[in-house]
Coordinates of C-alpha atoms and ligand atoms in Angstrom, one line a residue:
M1 CA 0.0 0.0 0.0
H2 CA 1.4 3.4 -0.9
R3 CA 2.6 5.5 2.0
F4 CA 2.7 9.3 2.0
F5 CA 3.9 11.8 4.6
L6 CA 1.4 14.6 4.6
P7 CA 1.4 18.1 6.3
A8 CA -0.4 17.6 9.6
D9 CA -3.0 20.3 8.6
W10 CA -4.1 18.2 5.7
M11 CA -5.5 15.8 8.1
A12 CA -8.7 16.4 10.1
R13 CA -10.0 13.9 12.7
S14 CA -11.6 11.5 10.3
T15 CA -10.9 12.9 6.8
V16 CA -7.9 14.0 4.7
V17 CA -7.7 16.3 1.7
I18 CA -4.7 16.1 -0.6
T19 CA -4.0 18.8 -3.2
G20 CA -1.3 19.9 -5.6
K21 CA 1.5 17.7 -7.0
L22 CA 0.7 14.8 -4.8
A23 CA -3.0 14.7 -5.9
H24 CA -1.8 14.7 -9.5
Q25 CA 0.7 11.9 -8.8
M26 CA -1.9 9.8 -7.1
R27 CA -4.4 10.1 -9.9
N28 CA -2.3 10.3 -13.0
V29 CA 0.8 8.4 -12.1
L30 CA -0.3 5.9 -9.5
R31 CA -3.8 5.6 -11.1
L32 CA -5.4 5.5 -7.7
G33 CA -9.2 5.8 -7.5
A34 CA -12.1 5.9 -5.1
G35 CA -12.2 2.8 -2.9
D36 CA -8.4 2.4 -3.0
H37 CA -6.5 2.6 0.3
I38 CA -3.3 4.5 1.2
T39 CA -1.4 4.9 4.4
A40 CA -1.0 8.6 5.4
L41 CA 1.6 9.7 8.0
D42 CA 1.6 13.1 9.8
N43 CA 5.1 12.7 11.3
S44 CA 3.7 12.1 14.8
G45 CA 4.6 8.5 14.8
W46 CA 1.0 7.5 14.0
E47 CA 0.0 6.1 10.7
Y48 CA -3.5 6.3 9.2
D49 CA -5.3 3.8 6.9
I50 CA -7.2 6.0 4.4
E51 CA -9.9 4.9 2.1
L52 CA -10.0 7.3 -0.9
Q53 CA -13.5 8.8 -1.6
K54 CA -12.9 11.2 -4.4
V55 CA -9.8 11.3 -6.7
D56 CA -9.4 14.3 -9.1
S57 CA -6.2 15.6 -10.7
G58 CA -6.1 18.6 -8.3
K59 CA -7.7 17.2 -5.2
V60 CA -8.0 13.9 -3.4
E61 CA -10.4 13.3 -0.5
G62 CA -10.3 10.3 1.8
R63 CA -11.7 8.9 5.0
V64 CA -9.6 7.7 8.0
I65 CA -10.5 4.0 8.5
N66 CA -8.0 3.2 11.2
K67 CA -4.9 4.5 12.9
S68 CA -1.9 2.7 14.5
L69 CA 1.4 3.5 16.0
S70 CA 4.3 2.9 13.5
V71 CA 6.5 0.0 14.5
A72 CA 9.3 1.1 12.3
E73 CA 10.9 3.8 14.5
P74 CA 14.0 2.8 16.4
G75 CA 14.2 3.7 20.1
T76 CA 17.8 4.5 19.6
K77 CA 18.0 8.0 18.2
I78 CA 21.0 8.7 16.0
T79 CA 21.9 12.2 14.8
L80 CA 24.5 11.9 12.0
Y81 CA 26.8 15.0 11.8
Q82 CA 28.0 14.4 8.3
A83 CA 30.6 16.6 6.7
L84 CA 29.5 18.1 3.4
L85 CA 30.5 15.8 0.5
K86 CA 31.0 16.3 -3.2
G87 CA 28.4 15.4 -5.9
S88 CA 25.7 13.0 -5.0
N89 CA 27.6 11.4 -2.1
F90 CA 25.7 13.4 0.5
E91 CA 22.4 12.3 -1.1
F92 CA 23.6 8.7 -0.8
V93 CA 24.1 9.2 2.9
L94 CA 20.7 10.8 3.3
Q95 CA 18.9 8.0 1.5
K96 CA 20.7 5.0 3.0
C97 CA 20.8 6.3 6.5
T98 CA 17.1 7.2 6.4
E99 CA 16.3 3.7 5.3
I100 CA 18.2 2.1 8.2
G101 CA 16.6 4.4 10.8
V102 CA 18.8 7.5 11.5
A103 CA 16.7 10.1 13.4
G104 CA 18.3 13.2 11.8
F105 CA 21.1 14.8 9.8
V106 CA 23.3 17.8 10.5
P107 CA 25.5 18.8 7.5
V108 CA 28.8 20.0 8.9
I109 CA 31.3 22.4 7.3
C110 CA 34.8 21.0 8.1
E111 CA 38.2 22.4 7.3
R112 CA 38.9 20.0 4.5
C113 CA 35.4 20.1 2.9
V114 CA 35.6 20.5 -0.8
A115 CA 31.8 20.7 -1.4
G116 CA 30.2 24.1 -0.9
E117 CA 27.2 24.8 1.2
P118 CA 23.9 23.7 -0.4
D119 CA 21.6 26.4 -1.8
S120 CA 17.8 26.3 -1.1
K121 CA 17.2 24.2 -4.2
R122 CA 19.7 21.6 -3.2
L123 CA 18.3 21.5 0.4
G124 CA 14.8 21.0 -1.1
R125 CA 16.2 18.1 -3.1
W126 CA 17.7 16.6 0.0
R127 CA 14.4 16.9 1.9
S128 CA 12.7 15.0 -1.0
I129 CA 15.3 12.3 -0.9
I130 CA 14.7 11.9 2.8
T131 CA 10.9 11.8 2.4
E132 CA 11.0 9.2 -0.5
A133 CA 13.4 7.0 1.5
A134 CA 11.3 7.3 4.6
E135 CA 8.1 6.4 2.7
Q136 CA 9.9 3.5 0.8
S137 CA 11.4 2.1 4.1
R138 CA 8.0 2.5 5.9
R139 CA 9.5 4.8 8.5
G140 CA 6.9 6.3 11.0
K141 CA 8.7 9.6 11.2
L142 CA 10.7 11.8 8.9
P143 CA 14.4 12.2 9.9
F144 CA 15.1 15.9 10.4
L145 CA 17.5 17.9 8.2
H146 CA 19.3 20.7 10.0
S147 CA 20.8 23.6 8.1
P148 CA 24.6 23.3 7.7
V149 CA 26.8 24.3 10.7
G150 CA 30.5 24.7 11.3
F151 CA 32.4 21.9 13.0
I152 CA 33.0 23.8 16.3
E153 CA 29.3 24.6 16.6
A154 CA 28.4 21.0 15.8
C155 CA 30.7 19.7 18.5
K156 CA 29.1 22.0 21.0
A157 CA 25.6 21.0 20.0
A158 CA 26.2 17.2 20.1
S159 CA 24.0 15.4 22.6
G160 CA 23.9 11.9 24.1
I161 CA 26.7 9.5 23.4
A162 CA 29.0 11.2 20.9
L163 CA 31.5 9.4 18.7
L164 CA 33.7 10.4 15.9
P165 CA 34.8 7.6 13.5
W166 CA 38.5 8.4 12.7
E167 CA 40.9 6.4 10.7
G168 CA 43.7 7.7 12.9
E169 CA 42.2 5.9 16.0
K170 CA 44.3 2.7 16.4
V171 CA 43.1 1.4 19.8
R172 CA 39.4 1.9 20.4
G173 CA 37.1 0.1 17.9
I174 CA 33.4 1.2 17.5
G175 CA 32.2 -2.2 18.8
D176 CA 34.2 -2.0 22.1
F177 CA 33.0 1.6 22.5
L178 CA 29.4 0.8 22.0
R179 CA 29.5 -2.3 24.3
S180 CA 31.0 -0.1 27.1
H181 CA 27.6 1.7 27.2
T182 CA 24.9 -0.5 28.7
K183 CA 21.5 0.1 27.1
P184 CA 19.4 2.2 29.6
E185 CA 15.7 1.7 29.8
N186 CA 14.7 4.8 28.0
D187 CA 15.7 5.7 24.4
T188 CA 19.5 6.1 23.8
V189 CA 20.7 9.2 22.0
F190 CA 23.8 9.2 19.8
S191 CA 25.7 11.8 17.9
I192 CA 28.0 10.4 15.2
F193 CA 30.5 12.6 13.4
V194 CA 31.9 11.6 10.0
G195 CA 34.4 13.7 8.1
P196 CA 34.7 14.8 4.5
E197 CA 36.6 13.1 1.7
G198 CA 39.9 14.5 3.0
G199 CA 39.2 13.5 6.6
F200 CA 39.1 15.5 9.8
S201 CA 42.1 17.8 10.5
P202 CA 44.2 17.0 13.7
H203 CA 42.8 20.2 15.2
E204 CA 39.2 19.0 14.6
V205 CA 39.9 15.6 16.2
E206 CA 41.5 17.4 19.2
F207 CA 38.6 19.8 19.6
A208 CA 36.0 17.1 19.4
Q209 CA 37.8 15.2 22.1
S210 CA 37.8 18.3 24.3
C211 CA 34.0 18.3 23.9
G212 CA 33.8 14.6 25.1
I213 CA 33.3 13.2 21.6
V214 CA 35.2 9.9 21.4
P215 CA 37.2 8.9 18.3
V216 CA 36.6 5.3 17.3
S217 CA 38.0 3.0 14.6
L218 CA 35.8 1.4 11.9
G219 CA 38.7 -1.1 11.2
H220 CA 41.9 -1.1 9.2
R221 CA 40.4 -0.2 5.9
I222 CA 39.8 3.4 4.8
L223 CA 36.2 3.8 4.0
R224 CA 34.8 6.5 1.7
A225 CA 33.0 9.1 3.8
E226 CA 29.6 8.1 2.6
T227 CA 30.3 4.5 3.5
A228 CA 31.6 5.4 7.0
G229 CA 28.4 7.1 8.1
L230 CA 26.3 4.2 7.0
V231 CA 28.5 1.7 8.6
A232 CA 28.8 3.6 11.9
A233 CA 25.0 4.1 12.1
A234 CA 24.2 0.5 11.2
V235 CA 26.7 -0.9 13.7
T236 CA 25.2 1.4 16.4
L237 CA 21.6 0.4 15.6
Y238 CA 22.7 -3.3 15.6
E239 CA 24.5 -3.1 18.9
F240 CA 21.4 -1.5 20.5
G241 CA 19.0 -4.2 19.1
E242 CA 17.4 -2.1 16.4
L243 CA 18.1 -4.3 13.4
G244 CA 15.7 -7.0 14.3
P245 CA 12.1 -7.2 15.7
R246 CA 11.8 -5.2 18.9
Ligands
LIG1 N1 42.0 10.6 5.8 C1 41.4 9.5 5.0 C2 42.4 8.9 4.0 O1 43.4 8.5 4.5 O2 42.0 8.7 2.9 C3 40.2 10.1 4.2 C4 39.0 10.3 5.1 S1 37.7 9.1 4.9 C5 37.6 9.1 3.2 C6 36.3 10.1 5.3 C7 35.8 9.9 6.8 O3 35.3 8.5 6.9 C8 36.8 10.1 7.8 O4 36.9 11.4 8.2 C9 36.2 9.2 9.0 O5 35.2 10.0 9.6 C10 35.6 8.1 8.2 N2 36.4 6.9 8.1 C11 36.9 6.3 7.0 N3 37.5 5.1 7.3 C12 37.5 5.0 8.6 C13 38.1 4.0 9.6 N4 38.7 3.0 9.1 N5 37.9 4.2 10.9 C14 37.2 5.3 11.3 N6 36.6 6.2 10.5 C15 36.8 6.1 9.2

């Protein structure tokens, strides 16, 4: 069944009205009609079974048949502080890390970043990639996308258990680090920092450590930046029991 994240104000208690591009897509691309069902999400963690009542090119109306809490949201909340990357590599990070369950993204401007800051058009494209990946992977909530921040500011903002995968770390592996944190009852919050193609500068690693952000190794192989974020997030979710039925 098709899933769509909708603006909360499109949903009333028992009805939903969809307009614009999405209405057009539903009728003319997906060929949906009256009587078909879709799943609507308002980013609250609830999802709604909607029976379509009227389907026109510019407007679709439906009735809420049932609502349920999404089961697909991890209790472990990871914010990925990912350095800006060239080309479509940052988009790869957004798509794949949304699929596996990352809670949000903060694009970080590091000393060795080659990629420039995204303009509003690019940020809009990034938001669409997150939405499509969240709908495809049946997420119950949309990961947030923060506006780009400098590395220093990012380190100061980091909350929860903060780690920085760094190829220069030769002692502490990510597995040992994660296992040294027992899973508390409530949801666990992580901040994971991944550098740009040229890596973190020594000064950045030093400053991160001064903020209590722990460098960890992802192994002897040097991963591409877009690979490292996905691996670090996946290992963290696995270690905290999020890659299997909860
Ligand atoms: N300095 C690296 C080199 O020697 O080619 C380039 C940085 S790597 C392409 C990009 C980012 O991925 C790094 O800043 C780090 O965050 C992460 N990374 C890659 N391999 C890693 C590893 N084996 N252990 C920990 N982090 C790694």
